[in-house]
XYZ file of C-alpha atoms in Angstrom:
347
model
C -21.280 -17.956 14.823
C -22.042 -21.309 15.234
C -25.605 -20.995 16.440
C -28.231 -22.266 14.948
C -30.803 -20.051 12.508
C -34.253 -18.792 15.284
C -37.399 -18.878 13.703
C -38.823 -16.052 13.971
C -43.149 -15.878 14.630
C -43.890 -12.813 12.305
C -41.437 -11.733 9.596
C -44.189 -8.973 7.728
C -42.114 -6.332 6.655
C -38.918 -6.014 9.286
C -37.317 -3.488 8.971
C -33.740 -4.408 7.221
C -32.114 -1.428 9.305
C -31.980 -3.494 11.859
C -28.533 -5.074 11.835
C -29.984 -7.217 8.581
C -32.030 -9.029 11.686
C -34.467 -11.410 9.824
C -33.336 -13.216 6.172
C -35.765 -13.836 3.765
C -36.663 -16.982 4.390
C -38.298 -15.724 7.885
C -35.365 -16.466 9.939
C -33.079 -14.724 12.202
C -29.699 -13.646 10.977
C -27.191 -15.240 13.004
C -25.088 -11.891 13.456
C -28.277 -10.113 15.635
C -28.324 -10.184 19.287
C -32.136 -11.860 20.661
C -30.840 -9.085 23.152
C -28.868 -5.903 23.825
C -29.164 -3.084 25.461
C -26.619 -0.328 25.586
C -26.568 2.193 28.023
C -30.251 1.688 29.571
C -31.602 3.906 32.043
C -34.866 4.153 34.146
C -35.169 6.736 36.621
C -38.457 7.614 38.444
C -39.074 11.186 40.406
C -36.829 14.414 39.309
C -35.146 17.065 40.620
C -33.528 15.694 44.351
C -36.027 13.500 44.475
C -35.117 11.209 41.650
C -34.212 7.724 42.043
C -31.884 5.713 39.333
C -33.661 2.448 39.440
C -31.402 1.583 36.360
C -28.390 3.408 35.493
C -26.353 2.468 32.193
C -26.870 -1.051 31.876
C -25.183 -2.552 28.910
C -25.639 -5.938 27.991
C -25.826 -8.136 25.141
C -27.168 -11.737 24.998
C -25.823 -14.136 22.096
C -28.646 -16.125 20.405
C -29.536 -19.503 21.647
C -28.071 -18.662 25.558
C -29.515 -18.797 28.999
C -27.986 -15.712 30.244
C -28.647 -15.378 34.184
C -29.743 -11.738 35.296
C -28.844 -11.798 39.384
C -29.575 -9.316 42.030
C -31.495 -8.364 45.510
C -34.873 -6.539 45.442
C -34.693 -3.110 44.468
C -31.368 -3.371 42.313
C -33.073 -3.295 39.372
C -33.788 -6.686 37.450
C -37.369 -6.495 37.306
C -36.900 -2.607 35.628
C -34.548 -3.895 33.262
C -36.768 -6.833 32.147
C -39.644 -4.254 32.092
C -37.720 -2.318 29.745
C -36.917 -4.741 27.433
C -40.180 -6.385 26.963
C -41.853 -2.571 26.275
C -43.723 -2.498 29.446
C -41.645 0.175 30.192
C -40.116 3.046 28.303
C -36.645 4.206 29.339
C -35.325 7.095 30.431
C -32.278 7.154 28.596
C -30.186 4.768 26.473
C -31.660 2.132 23.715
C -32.074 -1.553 24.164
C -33.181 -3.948 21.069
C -34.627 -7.300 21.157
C -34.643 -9.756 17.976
C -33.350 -7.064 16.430
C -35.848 -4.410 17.015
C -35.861 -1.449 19.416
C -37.911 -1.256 22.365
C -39.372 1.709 22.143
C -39.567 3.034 17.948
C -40.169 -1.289 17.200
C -42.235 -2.138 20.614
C -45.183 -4.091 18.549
C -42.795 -6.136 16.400
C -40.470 -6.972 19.585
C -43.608 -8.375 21.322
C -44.465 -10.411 18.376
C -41.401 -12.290 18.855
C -40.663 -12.521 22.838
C -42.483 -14.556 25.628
C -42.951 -13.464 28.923
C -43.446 -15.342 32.032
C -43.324 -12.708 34.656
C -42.921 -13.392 38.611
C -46.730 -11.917 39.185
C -48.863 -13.811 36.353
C -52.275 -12.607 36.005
C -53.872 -15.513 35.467
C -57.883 -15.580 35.704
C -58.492 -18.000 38.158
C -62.496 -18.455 36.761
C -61.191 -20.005 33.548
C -60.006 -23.103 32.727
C -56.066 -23.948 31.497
C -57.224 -24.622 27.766
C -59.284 -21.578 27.860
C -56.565 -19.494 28.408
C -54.123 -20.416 26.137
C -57.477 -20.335 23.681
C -57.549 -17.040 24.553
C -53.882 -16.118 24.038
C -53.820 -18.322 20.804
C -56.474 -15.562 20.053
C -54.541 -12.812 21.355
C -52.011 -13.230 19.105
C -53.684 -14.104 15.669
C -52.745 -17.945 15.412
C -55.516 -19.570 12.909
C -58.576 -20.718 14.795
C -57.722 -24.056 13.470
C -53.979 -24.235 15.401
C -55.551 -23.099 18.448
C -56.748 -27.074 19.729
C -54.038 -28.559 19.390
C -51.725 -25.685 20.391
C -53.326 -25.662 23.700
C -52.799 -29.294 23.933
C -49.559 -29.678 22.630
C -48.410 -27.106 25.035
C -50.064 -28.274 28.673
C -48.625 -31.813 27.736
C -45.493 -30.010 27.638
C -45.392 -28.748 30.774
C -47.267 -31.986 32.275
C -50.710 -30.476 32.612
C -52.442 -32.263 30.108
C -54.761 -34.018 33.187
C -55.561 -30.696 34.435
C -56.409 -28.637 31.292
C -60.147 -28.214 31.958
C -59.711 -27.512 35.497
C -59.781 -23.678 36.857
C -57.110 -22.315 37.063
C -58.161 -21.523 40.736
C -57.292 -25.239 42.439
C -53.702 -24.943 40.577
C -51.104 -25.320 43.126
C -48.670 -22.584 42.725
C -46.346 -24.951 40.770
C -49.096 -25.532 38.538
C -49.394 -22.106 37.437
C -45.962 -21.675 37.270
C -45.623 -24.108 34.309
C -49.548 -22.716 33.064
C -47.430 -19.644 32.680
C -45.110 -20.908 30.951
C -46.940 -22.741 28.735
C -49.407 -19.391 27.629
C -45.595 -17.201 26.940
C -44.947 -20.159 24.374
C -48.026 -19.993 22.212
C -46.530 -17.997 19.249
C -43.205 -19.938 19.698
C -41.078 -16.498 20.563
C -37.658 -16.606 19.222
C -36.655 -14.660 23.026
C -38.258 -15.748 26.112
C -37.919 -14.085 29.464
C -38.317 -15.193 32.695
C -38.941 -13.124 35.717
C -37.939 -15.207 39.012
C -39.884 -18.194 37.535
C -39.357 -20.547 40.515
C -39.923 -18.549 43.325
C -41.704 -19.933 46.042
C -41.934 -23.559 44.183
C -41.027 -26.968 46.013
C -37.609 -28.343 45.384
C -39.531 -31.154 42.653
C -41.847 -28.611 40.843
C -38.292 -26.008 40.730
C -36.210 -29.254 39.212
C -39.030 -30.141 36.576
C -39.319 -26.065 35.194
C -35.441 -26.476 35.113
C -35.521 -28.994 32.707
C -38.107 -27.377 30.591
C -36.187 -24.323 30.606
C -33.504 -26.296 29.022
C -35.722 -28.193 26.553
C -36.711 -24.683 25.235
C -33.100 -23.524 25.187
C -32.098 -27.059 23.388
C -34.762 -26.026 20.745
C -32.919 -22.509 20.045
C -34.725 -20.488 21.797
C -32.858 -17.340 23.865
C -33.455 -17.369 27.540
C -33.141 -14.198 29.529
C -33.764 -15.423 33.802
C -33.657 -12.949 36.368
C -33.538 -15.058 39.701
C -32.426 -15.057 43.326
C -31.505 -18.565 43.779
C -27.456 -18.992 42.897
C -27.680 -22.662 42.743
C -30.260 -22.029 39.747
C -28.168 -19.484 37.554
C -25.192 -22.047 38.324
C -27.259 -25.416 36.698
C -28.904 -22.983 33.762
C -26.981 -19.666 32.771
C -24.269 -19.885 30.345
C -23.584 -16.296 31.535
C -24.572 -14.004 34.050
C -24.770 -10.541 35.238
C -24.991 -8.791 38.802
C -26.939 -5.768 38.912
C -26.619 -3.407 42.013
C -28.342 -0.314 42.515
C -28.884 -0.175 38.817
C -25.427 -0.845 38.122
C -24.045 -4.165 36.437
C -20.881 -4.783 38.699
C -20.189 -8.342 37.660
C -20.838 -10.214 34.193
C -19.433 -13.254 33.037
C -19.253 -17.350 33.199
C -20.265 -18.717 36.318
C -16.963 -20.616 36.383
C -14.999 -17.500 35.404
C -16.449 -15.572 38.018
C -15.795 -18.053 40.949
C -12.375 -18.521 39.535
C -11.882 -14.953 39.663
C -13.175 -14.711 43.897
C -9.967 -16.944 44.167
C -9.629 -18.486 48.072
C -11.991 -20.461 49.641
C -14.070 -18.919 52.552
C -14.097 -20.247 56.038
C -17.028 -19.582 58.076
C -16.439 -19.410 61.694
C -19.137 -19.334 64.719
C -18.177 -17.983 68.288
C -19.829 -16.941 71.158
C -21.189 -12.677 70.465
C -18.669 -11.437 72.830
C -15.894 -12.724 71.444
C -16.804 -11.146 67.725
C -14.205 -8.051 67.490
C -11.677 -10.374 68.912
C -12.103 -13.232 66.620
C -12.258 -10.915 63.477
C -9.111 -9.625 64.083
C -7.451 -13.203 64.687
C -9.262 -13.950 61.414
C -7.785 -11.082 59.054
C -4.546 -12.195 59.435
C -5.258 -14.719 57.584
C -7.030 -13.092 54.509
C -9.805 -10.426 53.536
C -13.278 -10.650 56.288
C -16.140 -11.865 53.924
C -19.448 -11.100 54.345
C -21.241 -13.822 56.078
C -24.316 -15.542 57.618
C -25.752 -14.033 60.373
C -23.935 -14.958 63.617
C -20.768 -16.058 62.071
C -17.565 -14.980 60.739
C -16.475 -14.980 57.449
C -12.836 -15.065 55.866
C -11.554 -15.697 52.307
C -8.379 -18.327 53.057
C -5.486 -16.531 51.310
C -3.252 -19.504 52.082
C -5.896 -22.243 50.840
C -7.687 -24.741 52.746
C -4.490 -25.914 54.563
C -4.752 -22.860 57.072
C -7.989 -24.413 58.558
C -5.559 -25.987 61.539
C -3.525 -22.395 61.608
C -6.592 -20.520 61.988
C -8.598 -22.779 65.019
C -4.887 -22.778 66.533
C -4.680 -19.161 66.783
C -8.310 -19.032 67.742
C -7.342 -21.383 70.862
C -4.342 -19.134 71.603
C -6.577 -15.971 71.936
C -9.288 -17.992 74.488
C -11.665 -17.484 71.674
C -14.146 -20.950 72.035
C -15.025 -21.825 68.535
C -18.707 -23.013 68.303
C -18.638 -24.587 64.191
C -16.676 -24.045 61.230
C -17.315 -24.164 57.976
C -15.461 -24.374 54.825
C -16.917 -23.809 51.203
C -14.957 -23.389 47.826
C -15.927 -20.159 45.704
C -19.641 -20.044 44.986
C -21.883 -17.686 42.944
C -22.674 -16.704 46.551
C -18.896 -15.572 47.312
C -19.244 -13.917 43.651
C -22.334 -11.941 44.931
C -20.910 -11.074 48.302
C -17.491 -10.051 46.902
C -19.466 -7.447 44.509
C -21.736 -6.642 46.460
C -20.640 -6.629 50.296
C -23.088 -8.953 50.722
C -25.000 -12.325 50.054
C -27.654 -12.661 47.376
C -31.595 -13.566 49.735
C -32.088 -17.763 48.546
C -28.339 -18.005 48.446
C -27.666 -21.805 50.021
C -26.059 -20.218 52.766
């Protein structure tokens, strides 16, 4: 395939069934997927009551990729995710990670994952080096790794000055990369990422980027579930959309924009002039969901219609507050799936 051979943490006896997942020299084989899931389900409740948190989710991750998992609250990421790193069992539908299943395989797949999840519990009484002590100790690395595991890994992620301070006067960016740092103590061969730069400051979200892609350099498989377009756009090879359990878009990035095709021109009027100015506006292509208090529509004719568009605005006494132009975005992606834009989107 092209990709390089993972290692894999624990090879023990795998069990060969499994797509011929691990050679015998202790390394993936190239033809397994870090991740696939076919058909995935998770529903909670039964009867009328029941709710399809995920319903039929296929997907399949090659190795070596940051695939981007997208989607508002409630559509399911964080179910999936659960799913896939056992802390879940499915309703329906299998799902295998470095080549083992979820649920009949759950002890070897966490063997060879990381997880940093959007809620760490992190023990805010203990020091940085104690904990990835502890998770060196967790995971049955010899006591003699454990030092310089622990420092290796906080130089890594830049807290090497902070080590043997609690945990409890990190900043939240801090813990972030902490995180981080304790999900690559066994060196996983599959590393997820649940919304892992949340709430961060623009610097602290830049320098996880580029340790995300430092990992991914090294060959490891990155699975990110995130809100923020502008971050699946500088990290995912591919993404997915998942809506109310449902994947309804999966792709490139650039495939995906290419696919939303016109460019979308904002426009922002005074309230009373809203139904009036929407119907000047879909003459000139499809209505787009938009920002609050504005108008959005998807050019049909390009960006040359900009003049047409404010002329025929004019000619209706409609006064036109701001406009707005902006090619095809992961947010247009999101919006034209959807019906409507993805919370941390730019705009």
């Amino acid at each position: 395939s092209g990709h390089p051979r993972t290692r894999v943490t624990r090879v023990g006896a795998a069990d060969r069934s499994n797509h011929n997942c691990v050679w015998h020299d202790g390394t993936m084989s190239a033809t397994t997927l870090p991740i696939e899931a076919i058909g995935l389900q998770r529903y909670f409740g039964s009867g009328d009551d029941v709710v399809k948190a995920v319903d039929g989710v296929d997907l399949q991750i090659q190795p070596g990729e940051i695939f981007g998992f997208l989607g508002p609250n409630g559509a399911g990421k964080s179910t999936t995710v659960r799913m896939l790193t056992t802390l879940l069992r499915p309703t329906g539908g299998t799902g295998r990670v470095a080549g083992f299943d979820v649920v009949e395989q759950a002890n070897e797949v966490r063997r060879n994952i990381g997880v940093a999840l959007q809620d760490a519990a992190i023990d805010p009484l203990m020091t940085g080096s104690e904990l990835l002590h502890l998770q060196a100790v967790l995971y049955g690395l010899p006591k003699s790794q454990h030092h310089t595991k622990a420092g290796e890994l906080l130089e890594r992620v830049g807290l090497t000055a902070a080590g043997d301070r609690r945990v409890g006067t990190y900043s939240g960016g801090m813990r972030r990369r902490l995180d981080l740092a304790l999900s690559l103590i066994h060196e996983p061969t599959v590393l997820f990422l649940d919304e892992p730069t949340t709430g961060l400051d623009p610097m602290s979200r830049i320098s996880l980027w580029g340790e995300i892609r430092r990992l991914n350099n090294d060959g490891t498989t990155v699975m990110l579930t995130t809100q923020y377009l502008e971050e699946a756009d500088q990290l995912a090879e591919r993404i997915a959309i998942i809506d109310n359990g449902v994947i309804v878009r999966k792709g490139r990035p650039t495939e995906l924009k290419a696919e939303v095709g016109s460019p979308t021109l904002f426009v922002s009027v005074e309230g009373s002039a809203f139904d009036q100015a929407s119907k000047v506006l879909a003459a000139f292509g499809d209505l787009r969901p938009s920002p609050e208090g504005t108008l959005g529509v998807g050019l049909t004719h390009g960006p040359s219609a900009v003049s047409s568009v404010v002329r025929a605005l004019d000619e209706a006494g409609i006064t036109v507050r701001d406009l707005e132009l902006h090619e095809p975005s992961l947010d247009d992606v999101f919006a034209e799936a959807t019906g409507y834009r993805l919370e941390g989107a730019d705009t």
